[in-house]
PDB file of C-alpha atoms in Angstrom:
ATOM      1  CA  UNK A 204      17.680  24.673  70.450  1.00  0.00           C
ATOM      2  CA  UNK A 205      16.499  26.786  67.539  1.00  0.00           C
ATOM      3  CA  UNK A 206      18.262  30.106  67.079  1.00  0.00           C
ATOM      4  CA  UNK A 207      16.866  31.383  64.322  1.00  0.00           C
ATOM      5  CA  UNK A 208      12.834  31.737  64.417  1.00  0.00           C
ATOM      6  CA  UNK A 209      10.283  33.007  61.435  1.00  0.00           C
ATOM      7  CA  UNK A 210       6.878  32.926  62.805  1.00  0.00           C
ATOM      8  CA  UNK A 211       5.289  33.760  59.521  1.00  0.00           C
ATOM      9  CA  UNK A 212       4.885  31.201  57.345  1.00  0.00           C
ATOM     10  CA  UNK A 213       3.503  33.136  54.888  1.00  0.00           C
ATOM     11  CA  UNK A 214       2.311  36.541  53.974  1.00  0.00           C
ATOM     12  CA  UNK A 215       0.662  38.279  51.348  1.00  0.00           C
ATOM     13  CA  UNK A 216       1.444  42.308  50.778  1.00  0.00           C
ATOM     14  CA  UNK A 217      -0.343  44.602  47.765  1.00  0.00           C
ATOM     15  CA  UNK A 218       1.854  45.723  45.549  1.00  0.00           C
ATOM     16  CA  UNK A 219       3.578  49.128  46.127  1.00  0.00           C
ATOM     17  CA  UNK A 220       2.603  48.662  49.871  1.00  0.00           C
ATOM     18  CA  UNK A 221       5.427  47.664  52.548  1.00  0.00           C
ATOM     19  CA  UNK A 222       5.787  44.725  54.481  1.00  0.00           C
ATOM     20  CA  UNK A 223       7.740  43.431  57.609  1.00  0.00           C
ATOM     21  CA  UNK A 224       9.203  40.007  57.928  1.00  0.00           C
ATOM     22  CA  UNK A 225       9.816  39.049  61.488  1.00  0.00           C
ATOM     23  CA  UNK A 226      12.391  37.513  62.787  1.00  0.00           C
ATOM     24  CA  UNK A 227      13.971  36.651  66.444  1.00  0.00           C
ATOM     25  CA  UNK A 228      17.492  34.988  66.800  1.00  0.00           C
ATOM     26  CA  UNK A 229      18.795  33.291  70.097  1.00  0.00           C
ATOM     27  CA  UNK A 230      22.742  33.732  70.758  1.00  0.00           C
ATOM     28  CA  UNK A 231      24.982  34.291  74.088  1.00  0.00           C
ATOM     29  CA  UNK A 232      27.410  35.315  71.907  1.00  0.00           C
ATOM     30  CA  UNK A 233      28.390  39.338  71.541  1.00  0.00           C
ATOM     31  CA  UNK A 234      29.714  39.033  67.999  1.00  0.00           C
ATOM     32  CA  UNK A 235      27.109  38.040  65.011  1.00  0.00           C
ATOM     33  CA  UNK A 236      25.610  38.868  62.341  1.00  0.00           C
ATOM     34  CA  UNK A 237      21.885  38.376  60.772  1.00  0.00           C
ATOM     35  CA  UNK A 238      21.250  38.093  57.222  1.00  0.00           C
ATOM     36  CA  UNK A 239      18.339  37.998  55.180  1.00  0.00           C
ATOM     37  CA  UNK A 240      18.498  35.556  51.830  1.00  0.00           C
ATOM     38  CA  UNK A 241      15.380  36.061  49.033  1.00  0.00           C
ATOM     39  CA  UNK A 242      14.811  32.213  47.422  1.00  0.00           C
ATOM     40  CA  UNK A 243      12.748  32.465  44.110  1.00  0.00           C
ATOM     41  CA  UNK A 244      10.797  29.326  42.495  1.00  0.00           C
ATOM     42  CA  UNK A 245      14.359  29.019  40.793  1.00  0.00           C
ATOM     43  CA  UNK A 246      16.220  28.115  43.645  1.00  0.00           C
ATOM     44  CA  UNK A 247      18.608  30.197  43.844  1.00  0.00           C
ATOM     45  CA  UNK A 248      20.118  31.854  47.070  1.00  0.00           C
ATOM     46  CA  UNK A 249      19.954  36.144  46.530  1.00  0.00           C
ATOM     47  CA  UNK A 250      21.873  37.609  49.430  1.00  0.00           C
ATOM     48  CA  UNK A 251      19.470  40.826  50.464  1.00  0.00           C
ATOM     49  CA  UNK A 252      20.971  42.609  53.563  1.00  0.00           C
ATOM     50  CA  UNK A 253      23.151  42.484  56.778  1.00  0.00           C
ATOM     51  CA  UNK A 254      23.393  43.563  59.724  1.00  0.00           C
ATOM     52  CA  UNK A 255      26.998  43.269  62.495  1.00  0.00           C
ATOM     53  CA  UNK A 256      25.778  42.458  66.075  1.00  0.00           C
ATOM     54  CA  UNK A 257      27.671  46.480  66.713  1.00  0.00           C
ATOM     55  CA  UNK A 258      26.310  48.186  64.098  1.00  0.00           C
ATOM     56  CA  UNK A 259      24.556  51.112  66.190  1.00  0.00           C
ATOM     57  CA  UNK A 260      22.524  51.973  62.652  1.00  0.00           C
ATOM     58  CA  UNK A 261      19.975  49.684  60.409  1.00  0.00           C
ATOM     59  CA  UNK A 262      20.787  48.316  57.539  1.00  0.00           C
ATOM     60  CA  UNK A 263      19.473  49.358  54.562  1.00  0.00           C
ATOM     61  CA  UNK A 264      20.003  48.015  50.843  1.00  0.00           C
ATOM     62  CA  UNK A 265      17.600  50.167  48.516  1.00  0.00           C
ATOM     63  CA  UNK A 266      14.262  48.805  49.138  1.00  0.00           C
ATOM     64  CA  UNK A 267      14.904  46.651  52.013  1.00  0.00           C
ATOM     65  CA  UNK A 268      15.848  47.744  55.322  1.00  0.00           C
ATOM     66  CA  UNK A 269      16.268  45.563  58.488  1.00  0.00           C
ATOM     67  CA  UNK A 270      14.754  46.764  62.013  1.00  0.00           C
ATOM     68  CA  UNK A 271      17.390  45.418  64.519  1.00  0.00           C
ATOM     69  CA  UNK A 272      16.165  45.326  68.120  1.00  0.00           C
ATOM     70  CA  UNK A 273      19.352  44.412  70.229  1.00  0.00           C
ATOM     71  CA  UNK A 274      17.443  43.933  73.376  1.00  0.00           C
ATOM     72  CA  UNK A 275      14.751  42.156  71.829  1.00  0.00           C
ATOM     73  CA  UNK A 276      16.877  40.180  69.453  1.00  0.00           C
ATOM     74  CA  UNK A 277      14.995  40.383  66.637  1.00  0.00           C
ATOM     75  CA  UNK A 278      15.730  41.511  63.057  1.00  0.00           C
ATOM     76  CA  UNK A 279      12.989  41.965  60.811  1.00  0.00           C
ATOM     77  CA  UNK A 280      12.921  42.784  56.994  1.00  0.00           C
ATOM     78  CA  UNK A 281      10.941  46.008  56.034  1.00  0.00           C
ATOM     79  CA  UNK A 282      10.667  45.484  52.303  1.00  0.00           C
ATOM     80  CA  UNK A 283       9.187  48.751  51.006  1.00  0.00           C
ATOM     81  CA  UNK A 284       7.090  49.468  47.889  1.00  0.00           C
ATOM     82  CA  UNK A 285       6.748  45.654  47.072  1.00  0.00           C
ATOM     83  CA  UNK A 286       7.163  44.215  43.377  1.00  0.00           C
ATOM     84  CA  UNK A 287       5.517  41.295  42.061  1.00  0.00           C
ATOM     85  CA  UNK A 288       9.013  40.458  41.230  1.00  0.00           C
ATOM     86  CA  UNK A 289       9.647  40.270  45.420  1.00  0.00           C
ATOM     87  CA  UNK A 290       7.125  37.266  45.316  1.00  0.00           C
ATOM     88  CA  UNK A 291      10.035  34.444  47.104  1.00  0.00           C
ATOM     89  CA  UNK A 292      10.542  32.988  50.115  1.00  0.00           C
ATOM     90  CA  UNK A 293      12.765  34.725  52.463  1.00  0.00           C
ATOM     91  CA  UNK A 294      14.945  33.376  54.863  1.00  0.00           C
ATOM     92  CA  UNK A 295      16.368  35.093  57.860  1.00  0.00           C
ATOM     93  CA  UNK A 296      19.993  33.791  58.958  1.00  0.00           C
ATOM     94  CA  UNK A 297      22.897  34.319  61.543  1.00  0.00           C
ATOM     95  CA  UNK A 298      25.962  33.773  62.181  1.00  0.00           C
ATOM     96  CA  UNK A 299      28.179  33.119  64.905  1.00  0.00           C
ATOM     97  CA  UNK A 300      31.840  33.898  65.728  1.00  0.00           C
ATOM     98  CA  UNK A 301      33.539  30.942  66.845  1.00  0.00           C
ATOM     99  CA  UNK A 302      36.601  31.634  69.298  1.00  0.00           C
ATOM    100  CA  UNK A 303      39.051  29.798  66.526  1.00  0.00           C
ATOM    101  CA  UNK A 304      38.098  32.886  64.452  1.00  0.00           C
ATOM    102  CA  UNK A 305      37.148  30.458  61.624  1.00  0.00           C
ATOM    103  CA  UNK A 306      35.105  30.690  58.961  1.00  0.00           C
ATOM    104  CA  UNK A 307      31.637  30.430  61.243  1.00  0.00           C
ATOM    105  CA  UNK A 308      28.361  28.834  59.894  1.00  0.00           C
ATOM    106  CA  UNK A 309      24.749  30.386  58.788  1.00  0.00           C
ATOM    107  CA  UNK A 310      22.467  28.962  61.070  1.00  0.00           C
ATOM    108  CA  UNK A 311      18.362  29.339  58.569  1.00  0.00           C
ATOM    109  CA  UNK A 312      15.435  30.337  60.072  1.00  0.00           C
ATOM    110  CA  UNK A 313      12.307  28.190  58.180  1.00  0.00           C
ATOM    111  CA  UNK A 314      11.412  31.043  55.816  1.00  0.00           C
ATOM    112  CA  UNK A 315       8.166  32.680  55.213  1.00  0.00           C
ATOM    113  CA  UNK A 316       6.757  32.863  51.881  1.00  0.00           C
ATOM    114  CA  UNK A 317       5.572  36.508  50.138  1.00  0.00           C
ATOM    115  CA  UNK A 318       3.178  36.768  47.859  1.00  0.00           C
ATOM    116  CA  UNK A 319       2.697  40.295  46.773  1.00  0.00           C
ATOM    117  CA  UNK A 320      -0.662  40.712  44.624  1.00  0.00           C
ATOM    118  CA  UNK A 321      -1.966  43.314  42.082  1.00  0.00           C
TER     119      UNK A 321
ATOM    120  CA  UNK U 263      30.849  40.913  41.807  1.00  0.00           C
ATOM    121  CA  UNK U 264      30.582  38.139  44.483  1.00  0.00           C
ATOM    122  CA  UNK U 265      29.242  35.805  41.676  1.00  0.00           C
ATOM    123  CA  UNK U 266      29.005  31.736  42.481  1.00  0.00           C
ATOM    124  CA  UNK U 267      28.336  28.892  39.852  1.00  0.00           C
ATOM    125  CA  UNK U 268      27.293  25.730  40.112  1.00  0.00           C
ATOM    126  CA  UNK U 269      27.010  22.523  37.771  1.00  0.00           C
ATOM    127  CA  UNK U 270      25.378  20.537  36.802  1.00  0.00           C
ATOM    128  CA  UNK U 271      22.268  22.442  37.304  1.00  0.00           C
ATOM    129  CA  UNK U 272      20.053  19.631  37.335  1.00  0.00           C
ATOM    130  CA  UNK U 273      21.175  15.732  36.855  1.00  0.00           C
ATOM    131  CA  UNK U 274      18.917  12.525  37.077  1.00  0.00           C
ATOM    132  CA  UNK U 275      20.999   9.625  37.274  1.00  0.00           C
ATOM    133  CA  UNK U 276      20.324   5.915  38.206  1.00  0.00           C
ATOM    134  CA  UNK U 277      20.961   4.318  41.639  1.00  0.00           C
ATOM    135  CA  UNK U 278      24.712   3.289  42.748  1.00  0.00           C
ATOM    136  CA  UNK U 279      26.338   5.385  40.491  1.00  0.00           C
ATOM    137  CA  UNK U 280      28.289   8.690  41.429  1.00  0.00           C
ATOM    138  CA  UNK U 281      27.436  11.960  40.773  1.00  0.00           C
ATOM    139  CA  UNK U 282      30.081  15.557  41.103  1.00  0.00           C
ATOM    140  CA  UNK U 283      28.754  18.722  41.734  1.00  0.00           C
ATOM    141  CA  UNK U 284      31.008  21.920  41.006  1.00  0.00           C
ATOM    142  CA  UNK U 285      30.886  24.518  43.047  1.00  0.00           C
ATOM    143  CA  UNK U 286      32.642  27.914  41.794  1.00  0.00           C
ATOM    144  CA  UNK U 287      33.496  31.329  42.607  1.00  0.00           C
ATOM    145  CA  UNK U 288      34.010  33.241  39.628  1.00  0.00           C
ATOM    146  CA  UNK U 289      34.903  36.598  40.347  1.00  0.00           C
ATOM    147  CA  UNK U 290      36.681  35.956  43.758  1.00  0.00           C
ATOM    148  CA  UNK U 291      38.671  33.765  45.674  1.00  0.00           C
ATOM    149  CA  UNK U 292      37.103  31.494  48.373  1.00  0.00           C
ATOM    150  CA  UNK U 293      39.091  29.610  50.818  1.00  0.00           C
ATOM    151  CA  UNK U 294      35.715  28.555  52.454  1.00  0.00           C
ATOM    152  CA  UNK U 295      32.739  27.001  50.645  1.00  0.00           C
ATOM    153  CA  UNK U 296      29.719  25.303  52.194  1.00  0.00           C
ATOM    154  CA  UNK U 297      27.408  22.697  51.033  1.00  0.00           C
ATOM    155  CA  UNK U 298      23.972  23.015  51.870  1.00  0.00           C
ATOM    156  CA  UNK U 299      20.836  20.732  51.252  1.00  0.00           C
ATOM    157  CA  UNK U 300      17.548  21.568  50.892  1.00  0.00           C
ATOM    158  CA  UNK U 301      14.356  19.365  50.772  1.00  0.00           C
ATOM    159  CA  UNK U 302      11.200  20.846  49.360  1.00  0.00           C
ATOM    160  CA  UNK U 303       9.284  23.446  50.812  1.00  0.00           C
ATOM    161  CA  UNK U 304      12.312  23.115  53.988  1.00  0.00           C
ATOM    162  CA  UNK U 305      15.019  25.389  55.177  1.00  0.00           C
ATOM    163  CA  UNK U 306      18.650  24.939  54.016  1.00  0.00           C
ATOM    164  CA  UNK U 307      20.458  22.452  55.894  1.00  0.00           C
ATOM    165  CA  UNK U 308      24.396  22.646  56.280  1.00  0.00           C
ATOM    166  CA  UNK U 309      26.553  19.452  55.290  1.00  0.00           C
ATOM    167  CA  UNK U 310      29.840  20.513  55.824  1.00  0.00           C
ATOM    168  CA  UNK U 311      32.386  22.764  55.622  1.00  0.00           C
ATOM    169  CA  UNK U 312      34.950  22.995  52.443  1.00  0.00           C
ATOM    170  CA  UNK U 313      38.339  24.413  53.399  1.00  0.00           C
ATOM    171  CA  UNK U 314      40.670  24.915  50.545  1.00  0.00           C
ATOM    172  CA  UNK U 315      43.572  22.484  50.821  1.00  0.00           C
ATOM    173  CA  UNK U 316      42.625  20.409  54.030  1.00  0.00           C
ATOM    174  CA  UNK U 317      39.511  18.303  55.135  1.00  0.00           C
ATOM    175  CA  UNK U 318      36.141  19.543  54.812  1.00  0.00           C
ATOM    176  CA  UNK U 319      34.434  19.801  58.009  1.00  0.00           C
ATOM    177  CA  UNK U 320      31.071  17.486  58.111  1.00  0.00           C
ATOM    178  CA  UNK U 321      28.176  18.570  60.168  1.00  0.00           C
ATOM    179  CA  UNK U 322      26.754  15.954  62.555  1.00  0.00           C
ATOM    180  CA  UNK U 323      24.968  13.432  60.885  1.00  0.00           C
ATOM    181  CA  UNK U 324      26.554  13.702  57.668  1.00  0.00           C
ATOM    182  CA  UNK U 325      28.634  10.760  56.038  1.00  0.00           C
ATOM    183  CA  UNK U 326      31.818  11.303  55.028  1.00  0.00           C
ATOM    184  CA  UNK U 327      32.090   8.865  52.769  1.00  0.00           C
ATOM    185  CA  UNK U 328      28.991   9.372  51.013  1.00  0.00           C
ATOM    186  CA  UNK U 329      29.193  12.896  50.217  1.00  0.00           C
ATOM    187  CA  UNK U 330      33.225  13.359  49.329  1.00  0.00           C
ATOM    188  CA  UNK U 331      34.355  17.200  49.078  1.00  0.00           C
ATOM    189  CA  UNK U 332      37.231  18.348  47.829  1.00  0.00           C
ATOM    190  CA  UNK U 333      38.417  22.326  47.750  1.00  0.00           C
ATOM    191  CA  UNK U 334      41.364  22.060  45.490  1.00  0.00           C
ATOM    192  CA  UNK U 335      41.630  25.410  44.659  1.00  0.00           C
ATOM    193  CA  UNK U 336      40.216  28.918  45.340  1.00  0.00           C
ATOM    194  CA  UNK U 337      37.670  29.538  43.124  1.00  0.00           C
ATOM    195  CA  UNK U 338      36.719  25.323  43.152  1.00  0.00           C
ATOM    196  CA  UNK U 339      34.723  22.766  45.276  1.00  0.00           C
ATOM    197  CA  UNK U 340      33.391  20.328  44.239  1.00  0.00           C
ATOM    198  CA  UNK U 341      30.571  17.363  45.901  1.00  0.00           C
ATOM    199  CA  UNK U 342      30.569  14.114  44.697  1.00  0.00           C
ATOM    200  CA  UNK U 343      27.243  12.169  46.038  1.00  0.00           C
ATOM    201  CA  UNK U 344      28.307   8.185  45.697  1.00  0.00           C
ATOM    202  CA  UNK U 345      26.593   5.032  45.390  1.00  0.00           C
ATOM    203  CA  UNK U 346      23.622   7.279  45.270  1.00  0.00           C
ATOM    204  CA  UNK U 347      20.452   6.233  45.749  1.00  0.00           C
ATOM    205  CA  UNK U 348      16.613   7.515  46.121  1.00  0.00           C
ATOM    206  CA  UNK U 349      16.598   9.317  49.182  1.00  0.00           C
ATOM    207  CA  UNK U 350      19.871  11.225  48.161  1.00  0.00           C
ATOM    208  CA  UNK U 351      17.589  13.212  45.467  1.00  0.00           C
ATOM    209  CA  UNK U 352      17.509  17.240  47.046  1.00  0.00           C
ATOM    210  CA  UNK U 353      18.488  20.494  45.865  1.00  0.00           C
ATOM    211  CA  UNK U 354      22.340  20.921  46.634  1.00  0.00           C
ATOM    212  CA  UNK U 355      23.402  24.723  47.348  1.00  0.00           C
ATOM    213  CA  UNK U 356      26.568  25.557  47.834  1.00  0.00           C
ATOM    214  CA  UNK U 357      28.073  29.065  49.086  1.00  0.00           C
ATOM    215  CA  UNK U 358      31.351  30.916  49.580  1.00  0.00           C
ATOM    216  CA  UNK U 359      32.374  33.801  51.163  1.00  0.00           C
ATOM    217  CA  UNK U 360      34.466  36.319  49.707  1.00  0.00           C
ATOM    218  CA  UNK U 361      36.870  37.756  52.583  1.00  0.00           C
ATOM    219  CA  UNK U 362      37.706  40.171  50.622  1.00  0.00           C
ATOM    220  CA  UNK U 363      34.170  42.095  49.905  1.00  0.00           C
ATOM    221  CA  UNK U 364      32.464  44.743  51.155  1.00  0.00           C
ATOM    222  CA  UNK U 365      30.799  41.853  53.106  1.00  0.00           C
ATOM    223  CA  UNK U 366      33.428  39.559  54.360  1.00  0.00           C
ATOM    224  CA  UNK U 367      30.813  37.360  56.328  1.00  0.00           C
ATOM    225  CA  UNK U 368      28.478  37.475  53.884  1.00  0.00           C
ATOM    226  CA  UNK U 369      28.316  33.892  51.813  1.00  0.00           C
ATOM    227  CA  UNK U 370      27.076  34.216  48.230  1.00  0.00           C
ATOM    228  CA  UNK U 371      25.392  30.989  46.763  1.00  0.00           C
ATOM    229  CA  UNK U 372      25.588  29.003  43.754  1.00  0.00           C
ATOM    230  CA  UNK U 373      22.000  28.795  41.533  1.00  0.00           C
ATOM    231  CA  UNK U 374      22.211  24.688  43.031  1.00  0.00           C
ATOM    232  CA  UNK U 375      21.890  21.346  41.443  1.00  0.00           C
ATOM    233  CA  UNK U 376      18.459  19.502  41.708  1.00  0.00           C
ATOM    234  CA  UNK U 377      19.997  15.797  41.883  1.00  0.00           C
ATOM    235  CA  UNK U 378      17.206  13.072  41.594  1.00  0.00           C
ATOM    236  CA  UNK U 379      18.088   9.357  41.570  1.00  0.00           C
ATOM    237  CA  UNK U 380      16.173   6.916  40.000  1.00  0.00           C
TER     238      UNK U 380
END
């Protein structure tokens, strides 16, 4: 079953305007976290922002912040004040606990592709 | 800090011969990497598991014996792709988490290696 779902394959956002990123996660467990990775034309993996399954607050890392809706299990990127530089693909992510303790996988949503114009 | 390296970035080589990847953390010490795949315009797919000093864990699917790992130290993994042939060409990511940062679940990648096989 998929856990991790991005509905938007791609989006385009003005620049200096803000833009959400959606994405819903599916888990039983009570211990995860969600992450949200930026992948360039270069490749390149650029961790962005997390969130812990008990954080009562949203994350926020300068110009991203991440809307976490417990309930609704979803944890969508707010990237604010977009760059042309921001123009990636962005991939949501979680990971689970395992009851070992050890080091748990990311399980990738598909991405969705921003394009931020002039 | 939380830097990861990888090399070769980029390697064409012919079919049936062997090719290493190095994987390395350069500002931490990892006692968990992870080997990812990615095919184009796709999500990142997890191979296995590197644990430093023991077996890597392989994901379902995944031969062992054509994609050897080895995690000899903590700051080191390496992939080696053998007998490669055609359908082996992808962009290999690999990742490690540094237990020790302000985000211990966080996993930090390598730039990858775009392997194509002739």
């Amino acid at each position: 079953a998929q856990k991790i779902t991005q509905t938007q394959p791609g989006m385009f956002v003005q620049e200096k305007e803000a833009v959400t990123l959606d994405c819903t996660y599916d888990t039983s467990d009570q211990s995860y976290g969600l992450f949200w990775y930026k992948q360039p034309s270069s490749g390149e993996m650029i961790f962005l922002i997390y969130q812990g399954s008990y954080d009562e607050q949203n994350a926020t890392e300068g110009r991203y912040s991440l809307n976490f809706q417990k309930a609704r299990k979803s944890a969508n990127l707010v990237i604010s004040a977009s760059q042309l530089g921001d123009s990636a693909m962005y991939f949501c992510a979680m990971r689970e606990i395992f009851f070992t303790g050890t080091a748990s996988k990311l399980t990738f949503g598909t991405g969705t592709r921003l394009q931020v114009t002039l | 800090g939380a830097v990861v390296s990888q090399h070769p970035s980029w390697v064409i080589c012919k079919s049936g011969t062997s090719v290493k990847i190095e994987c390395r953390s350069l500002d931490f010490q990892a006692t968990t990497m992870f080997w990812y795949r990615q095919f184009p315009k796709q999500s990142l797919m997890l191979m296995a598991t590197s644990n430093e000093g023991s077996k890597a864990t392989y994901e379902q699917g995944v031969e062992k014996d054509k994609f050897l790992i080895n995690h000899a130290s903590l700051t080191l993994s390496t992939l080696t792709v053998t007998s490669a042939h055609p359908e082996d060409s992808s962009f290999y990511i690999c990742s490690a988490r540094d237990a020790q940062g302000a985000h211990p679940d966080t996993q930090y990648f390598g730039p990858g290696t775009r392997l194509t096989v002739l």
